[in-house]
């Protein structure tokens, strides 16, 4: 066994070191790089022999990552992609055991702390949420935001990670948050493949960081390919740093420092990273390090072979320019090591990597073997008394014949045994059922837990404080209620920041933040460019680093431009780290009906379906919205709040505790009692439903109006289902397309809440038309549910049930 891998980080300045020390550092680096390469080679074999499902590795990218690791310090952050194993090993943020554990999908946070076996291999993360849900100290550790597989999808979050350093340095009120920053000295390191720089998210992030001047260091690993597609078809001039030259800062301008260096030139790489990161850290200038001439010794991934699309010449060039081959050559030429010493180092390293691989494989195998033995014994016991003994024995023998069995095989065998003996009463059955039940619990923890972090600070645990009103409570515009709520929260908690298009100077297009920038500074309430994805990413990164961002998307219709970040990154964060990371960002937006095709959207269907892992709040007015913000700003889970676009100028009474009262999530409210029909609605349609209720009252129909208030979670006390006990009729009204938000609500009430059994008529939904709403009052009337539509929908259902009492309307 070699000595444990020493971290490769630390200053590298040949002039300050003795030759012996210098040699030691270089040899240690080479060993880390070589071990990493062995891990890639073995990893691929493990996939090709069927022990692991998929493999993507960092071979050909080792040397640049050794250099990058030298510039990486405690407190720094990485947001990167699947090629970075060498960097992770060199910094000590990951190791070979964890690497193999993840490759085998080992569902244990001790073995694979990054994802507990949930992510494909080489998807890295450090755990910054303690077991008790509190934040770990981030300045003492090196930090890695959890990777995602979508190439370029991590870029917006990188911006936020870097922007946090800017706020920590410039806003002295944040000094008390010592566990997150030391004077904003932390650099956010990003990595991305050359091909993925074609993504819009890359360009959006790149520009935003140049505007904001944040300590963000982007490394582009350029191997001239994106799977099979060559640079010629990806990048103008086939050279990303060449075309980004316009971003180079000049005297008196903002912008970047741009570096270009070859991926096999160890010395140049070390010098470049040291220079680049010094500037970035000290001056908060973003830097780009374009690392060219990288290779892929094993091709892109285990899904194919690169011999199919690379020419013989290219493959030969790659062999020669393999960064480890080049580094080895240079080490021997420079008398850092001899060929024999290198051979010995490599032989030892190979053995060591093999040991790590076996340890992970055997560790998981041992756990599974225990389960296989347990279930086999239980089935054999059953076989002794069963008239289907032969079939049961067959299940056991089939199970023992499975090559590389998994938990699935053990569990499925148990279920099959129960099916085979379904008609028999056997004493041994209960033991098997008990085993299945207890394994179900464990497997649910392993594979289904932590959609939300679910800590004590969860919004679901925030005490409910009711809104209070003075006798002479002022009746003011809805926007002023929000304004008072934000003011109070900004005063209370210095870590809250808000940003978005037009949020700063004018206080957002509907003036919820009016006057607050001048009161709390432009570090806390700020304008951004028109860049929805990176507005959300800015929020995610800040929230990861202990700040409390309200990231504003100007109109709900523009949420689509940030959906990748919301869905892929934010919504999956807690799940993909099994609770190891959280980002309590609040995305604020406004939607539902107003005017025109792009300012009247209510696309809850896509939101509900793509954002499990984010709370979805749909307040009916600004008071409820304020109560939700008060809840969310005191808790630690992400949420989307959709305010009613047409509600800012409607009058509401100002609660005396506008910054304190809380609206709990998942708690439906009955806004009007009635016995004939339950009508469930949310957001802007609620007002219409309440008006319709008055009309219907005149017709002798009494509807019960329920507001679920939040859609994730949905009505956790079964208020809707219970209402059906009284009414037996259900209508759902919203202004999404048919089969969108209303279908989701229908499933919740009928299936989850058991409402199906309480109905005496077909449940109905009333939604908007399938096209987007046209501009103008008439367009709205003929496209979205109106008062007349609601009245008629309810009446027609009553007419269906009792035509003599409720004759046809027309
Ligand atoms: C958004 C997205 N589109 C497509 C893919 C499929 N995909 C995975 S890797 C890859 C190529 C990436 O090439 P590059 O950025 O150059 O990185 P490299 O793998 O060469 O290091 C593609 C197209 C993906 N994962 N995510
Ligand atoms: Mg590439």
PDB file of N, CA and C in Angstrom, residues 615-667:
ATOM      1  N   UNK A 615     -41.307  23.674  -3.101  1.00  0.00           N
ATOM      2  CA  UNK A 615     -42.680  23.968  -2.677  1.00  0.00           C
ATOM      3  C   UNK A 615     -43.316  24.947  -3.662  1.00  0.00           C
ATOM      4  N   UNK A 616     -44.568  24.704  -3.983  1.00  0.00           N
ATOM      5  CA  UNK A 616     -45.249  25.565  -4.949  1.00  0.00           C
ATOM      6  C   UNK A 616     -46.392  26.290  -4.235  1.00  0.00           C
ATOM      7  N   UNK A 617     -46.236  27.601  -4.086  1.00  0.00           N
ATOM      8  CA  UNK A 617     -47.211  28.401  -3.343  1.00  0.00           C
ATOM      9  C   UNK A 617     -48.016  29.258  -4.326  1.00  0.00           C
ATOM     10  N   UNK A 618     -49.329  29.205  -4.186  1.00  0.00           N
ATOM     11  CA  UNK A 618     -50.196  29.960  -5.105  1.00  0.00           C
ATOM     12  C   UNK A 618     -51.164  30.833  -4.297  1.00  0.00           C
ATOM     13  N   UNK A 619     -50.632  31.856  -3.650  1.00  0.00           N
ATOM     14  CA  UNK A 619     -51.475  32.679  -2.776  1.00  0.00           C
ATOM     15  C   UNK A 619     -52.590  33.386  -3.547  1.00  0.00           C
ATOM     16  N   UNK A 620     -53.765  33.502  -2.914  1.00  0.00           N
ATOM     17  CA  UNK A 620     -54.908  34.143  -3.601  1.00  0.00           C
ATOM     18  C   UNK A 620     -54.828  35.654  -3.535  1.00  0.00           C
ATOM     19  N   UNK A 621     -54.090  36.172  -2.565  1.00  0.00           N
ATOM     20  CA  UNK A 621     -53.941  37.630  -2.474  1.00  0.00           C
ATOM     21  C   UNK A 621     -52.585  37.953  -1.858  1.00  0.00           C
ATOM     22  N   UNK A 622     -52.321  39.220  -1.671  1.00  0.00           N
ATOM     23  CA  UNK A 622     -50.976  39.617  -1.230  1.00  0.00           C
ATOM     24  C   UNK A 622     -50.775  39.374   0.266  1.00  0.00           C
ATOM     25  N   UNK A 623     -51.859  39.351   1.015  1.00  0.00           N
ATOM     26  CA  UNK A 623     -51.716  39.056   2.445  1.00  0.00           C
ATOM     27  C   UNK A 623     -51.276  37.608   2.627  1.00  0.00           C
ATOM     28  N   UNK A 624     -51.942  36.709   1.899  1.00  0.00           N
ATOM     29  CA  UNK A 624     -51.533  35.308   2.000  1.00  0.00           C
ATOM     30  C   UNK A 624     -50.095  35.149   1.489  1.00  0.00           C
ATOM     31  N   UNK A 625     -49.777  35.873   0.413  1.00  0.00           N
ATOM     32  CA  UNK A 625     -48.404  35.797  -0.115  1.00  0.00           C
ATOM     33  C   UNK A 625     -47.408  36.242   0.954  1.00  0.00           C
ATOM     34  N   UNK A 626     -47.723  37.333   1.631  1.00  0.00           N
ATOM     35  CA  UNK A 626     -46.820  37.846   2.678  1.00  0.00           C
ATOM     36  C   UNK A 626     -46.626  36.791   3.773  1.00  0.00           C
ATOM     37  N   UNK A 627     -47.719  36.162   4.165  1.00  0.00           N
ATOM     38  CA  UNK A 627     -47.625  35.124   5.202  1.00  0.00           C
ATOM     39  C   UNK A 627     -46.754  33.963   4.750  1.00  0.00           C
ATOM     40  N   UNK A 628     -46.835  33.639   3.463  1.00  0.00           N
ATOM     41  CA  UNK A 628     -45.985  32.563   2.942  1.00  0.00           C
ATOM     42  C   UNK A 628     -44.515  32.983   2.935  1.00  0.00           C
ATOM     43  N   UNK A 629     -44.252  34.223   2.516  1.00  0.00           N
ATOM     44  CA  UNK A 629     -42.853  34.695   2.565  1.00  0.00           C
ATOM     45  C   UNK A 629     -42.335  34.654   4.004  1.00  0.00           C
ATOM     46  N   UNK A 630     -43.179  35.056   4.942  1.00  0.00           N
ATOM     47  CA  UNK A 630     -42.734  35.026   6.343  1.00  0.00           C
ATOM     48  C   UNK A 630     -42.379  33.603   6.773  1.00  0.00           C
ATOM     49  N   UNK A 631     -43.151  32.642   6.314  1.00  0.00           N
ATOM     50  CA  UNK A 631     -42.847  31.243   6.629  1.00  0.00           C
ATOM     51  C   UNK A 631     -41.542  30.824   5.960  1.00  0.00           C
ATOM     52  N   UNK A 632     -41.467  31.087   4.665  1.00  0.00           N
ATOM     53  CA  UNK A 632     -40.325  30.578   3.884  1.00  0.00           C
ATOM     54  C   UNK A 632     -39.008  31.228   4.296  1.00  0.00           C
ATOM     55  N   UNK A 633     -39.074  32.512   4.657  1.00  0.00           N
ATOM     56  CA  UNK A 633     -37.840  33.212   5.021  1.00  0.00           C
ATOM     57  C   UNK A 633     -37.309  32.783   6.382  1.00  0.00           C
ATOM     58  N   UNK A 634     -38.096  31.991   7.087  1.00  0.00           N
ATOM     59  CA  UNK A 634     -37.646  31.464   8.382  1.00  0.00           C
ATOM     60  C   UNK A 634     -37.328  29.971   8.307  1.00  0.00           C
ATOM     61  N   UNK A 635     -37.359  29.413   7.124  1.00  0.00           N
ATOM     62  CA  UNK A 635     -37.144  27.972   7.014  1.00  0.00           C
ATOM     63  C   UNK A 635     -36.090  27.679   5.948  1.00  0.00           C
ATOM     64  N   UNK A 636     -35.877  26.414   5.632  1.00  0.00           N
ATOM     65  CA  UNK A 636     -34.677  26.107   4.844  1.00  0.00           C
ATOM     66  C   UNK A 636     -34.939  25.254   3.596  1.00  0.00           C
ATOM     67  N   UNK A 637     -36.115  25.395   2.999  1.00  0.00           N
ATOM     68  CA  UNK A 637     -36.375  24.627   1.776  1.00  0.00           C
ATOM     69  C   UNK A 637     -36.777  25.563   0.642  1.00  0.00           C
ATOM     70  N   UNK A 638     -36.502  25.163  -0.598  1.00  0.00           N
ATOM     71  CA  UNK A 638     -36.785  26.046  -1.724  1.00  0.00           C
ATOM     72  C   UNK A 638     -38.277  26.124  -2.057  1.00  0.00           C
ATOM     73  N   UNK A 639     -38.678  27.254  -2.581  1.00  0.00           N
ATOM     74  CA  UNK A 639     -40.097  27.428  -2.908  1.00  0.00           C
ATOM     75  C   UNK A 639     -40.259  28.388  -4.073  1.00  0.00           C
ATOM     76  N   UNK A 640     -41.358  28.187  -4.781  1.00  0.00           N
ATOM     77  CA  UNK A 640     -41.785  29.113  -5.822  1.00  0.00           C
ATOM     78  C   UNK A 640     -43.064  29.762  -5.328  1.00  0.00           C
ATOM     79  N   UNK A 641     -43.107  31.084  -5.357  1.00  0.00           N
ATOM     80  CA  UNK A 641     -44.322  31.787  -4.952  1.00  0.00           C
ATOM     81  C   UNK A 641     -44.862  32.533  -6.165  1.00  0.00           C
ATOM     82  N   UNK A 642     -46.099  32.213  -6.535  1.00  0.00           N
ATOM     83  CA  UNK A 642     -46.715  32.861  -7.696  1.00  0.00           C
ATOM     84  C   UNK A 642     -47.775  33.839  -7.194  1.00  0.00           C
ATOM     85  N   UNK A 643     -47.446  35.116  -7.290  1.00  0.00           N
ATOM     86  CA  UNK A 643     -48.424  36.122  -6.865  1.00  0.00           C
ATOM     87  C   UNK A 643     -49.423  36.354  -8.004  1.00  0.00           C
ATOM     88  N   UNK A 644     -50.602  36.891  -7.636  1.00  0.00           N
ATOM     89  CA  UNK A 644     -51.633  37.167  -8.662  1.00  0.00           C
ATOM     90  C   UNK A 644     -51.327  38.495  -9.345  1.00  0.00           C
ATOM     91  N   UNK A 645     -51.039  38.401 -10.643  1.00  0.00           N
ATOM     92  CA  UNK A 645     -50.664  39.599 -11.385  1.00  0.00           C
ATOM     93  C   UNK A 645     -51.702  40.706 -11.298  1.00  0.00           C
ATOM     94  N   UNK A 646     -52.945  40.310 -11.215  1.00  0.00           N
ATOM     95  CA  UNK A 646     -53.983  41.358 -11.218  1.00  0.00           C
ATOM     96  C   UNK A 646     -54.383  41.779  -9.807  1.00  0.00           C
ATOM     97  N   UNK A 647     -53.541  41.428  -8.827  1.00  0.00           N
ATOM     98  CA  UNK A 647     -53.958  41.713  -7.446  1.00  0.00           C
ATOM     99  C   UNK A 647     -53.211  42.828  -6.751  1.00  0.00           C
ATOM    100  N   UNK A 648     -52.241  43.455  -7.424  1.00  0.00           N
ATOM    101  CA  UNK A 648     -51.393  44.411  -6.708  1.00  0.00           C
ATOM    102  C   UNK A 648     -52.119  45.690  -6.303  1.00  0.00           C
ATOM    103  N   UNK A 649     -53.171  46.020  -7.075  1.00  0.00           N
ATOM    104  CA  UNK A 649     -53.853  47.271  -6.756  1.00  0.00           C
ATOM    105  C   UNK A 649     -55.192  47.036  -6.063  1.00  0.00           C
ATOM    106  N   UNK A 650     -55.486  45.800  -5.784  1.00  0.00           N
ATOM    107  CA  UNK A 650     -56.705  45.526  -5.013  1.00  0.00           C
ATOM    108  C   UNK A 650     -56.432  45.835  -3.550  1.00  0.00           C
ATOM    109  N   UNK A 651     -57.470  46.297  -2.877  1.00  0.00           N
ATOM    110  CA  UNK A 651     -57.268  46.757  -1.495  1.00  0.00           C
ATOM    111  C   UNK A 651     -57.304  45.588  -0.513  1.00  0.00           C
ATOM    112  N   UNK A 652     -56.366  45.594   0.411  1.00  0.00           N
ATOM    113  CA  UNK A 652     -56.360  44.597   1.490  1.00  0.00           C
ATOM    114  C   UNK A 652     -56.034  45.310   2.798  1.00  0.00           C
ATOM    115  N   UNK A 653     -56.456  44.709   3.893  1.00  0.00           N
ATOM    116  CA  UNK A 653     -56.168  45.325   5.206  1.00  0.00           C
ATOM    117  C   UNK A 653     -54.758  44.960   5.645  1.00  0.00           C
ATOM    118  N   UNK A 654     -54.060  45.923   6.171  1.00  0.00           N
ATOM    119  CA  UNK A 654     -52.676  45.710   6.576  1.00  0.00           C
ATOM    120  C   UNK A 654     -52.615  45.046   7.958  1.00  0.00           C
ATOM    121  N   UNK A 655     -52.095  43.820   8.035  1.00  0.00           N
ATOM    122  CA  UNK A 655     -51.974  43.208   9.366  1.00  0.00           C
ATOM    123  C   UNK A 655     -50.956  43.980  10.214  1.00  0.00           C
ATOM    124  N   UNK A 656     -51.189  44.036  11.511  1.00  0.00           N
ATOM    125  CA  UNK A 656     -50.253  44.773  12.366  1.00  0.00           C
ATOM    126  C   UNK A 656     -48.950  43.991  12.521  1.00  0.00           C
ATOM    127  N   UNK A 657     -49.001  42.673  12.296  1.00  0.00           N
ATOM    128  CA  UNK A 657     -47.780  41.858  12.365  1.00  0.00           C
ATOM    129  C   UNK A 657     -47.382  41.377  10.962  1.00  0.00           C
ATOM    130  N   UNK A 658     -47.355  42.320  10.018  1.00  0.00           N
ATOM    131  CA  UNK A 658     -47.184  41.954   8.600  1.00  0.00           C
ATOM    132  C   UNK A 658     -45.869  41.223   8.316  1.00  0.00           C
ATOM    133  N   UNK A 659     -44.845  41.436   9.140  1.00  0.00           N
ATOM    134  CA  UNK A 659     -43.567  40.752   8.922  1.00  0.00           C
ATOM    135  C   UNK A 659     -43.413  39.497   9.763  1.00  0.00           C
ATOM    136  N   UNK A 660     -44.431  39.177  10.562  1.00  0.00           N
ATOM    137  CA  UNK A 660     -44.304  38.030  11.479  1.00  0.00           C
ATOM    138  C   UNK A 660     -45.313  36.910  11.255  1.00  0.00           C
ATOM    139  N   UNK A 661     -46.512  37.272  10.845  1.00  0.00           N
ATOM    140  CA  UNK A 661     -47.530  36.217  10.763  1.00  0.00           C
ATOM    141  C   UNK A 661     -47.136  35.218   9.679  1.00  0.00           C
ATOM    142  N   UNK A 662     -47.520  33.989   9.893  1.00  0.00           N
ATOM    143  CA  UNK A 662     -47.083  32.950   8.948  1.00  0.00           C
ATOM    144  C   UNK A 662     -48.286  32.211   8.362  1.00  0.00           C
ATOM    145  N   UNK A 663     -48.173  31.892   7.094  1.00  0.00           N
ATOM    146  CA  UNK A 663     -49.167  31.018   6.458  1.00  0.00           C
ATOM    147  C   UNK A 663     -48.504  29.656   6.286  1.00  0.00           C
ATOM    148  N   UNK A 664     -49.040  28.625   6.906  1.00  0.00           N
ATOM    149  CA  UNK A 664     -48.399  27.309   6.816  1.00  0.00           C
ATOM    150  C   UNK A 664     -48.563  26.700   5.433  1.00  0.00           C
ATOM    151  N   UNK A 665     -47.599  25.890   5.002  1.00  0.00           N
ATOM    152  CA  UNK A 665     -47.694  25.260   3.693  1.00  0.00           C
ATOM    153  C   UNK A 665     -48.527  23.980   3.792  1.00  0.00           C
ATOM    154  N   UNK A 666     -49.301  23.744   2.760  1.00  0.00           N
ATOM    155  CA  UNK A 666     -50.093  22.505   2.711  1.00  0.00           C
ATOM    156  C   UNK A 666     -51.391  22.589   3.488  1.00  0.00           C
ATOM    157  N   UNK A 667     -51.762  23.772   3.944  1.00  0.00           N
ATOM    158  CA  UNK A 667     -52.990  23.904   4.737  1.00  0.00           C
ATOM    159  C   UNK A 667     -54.066  24.623   3.917  1.00  0.00           C
TER     160      UNK A 667
END
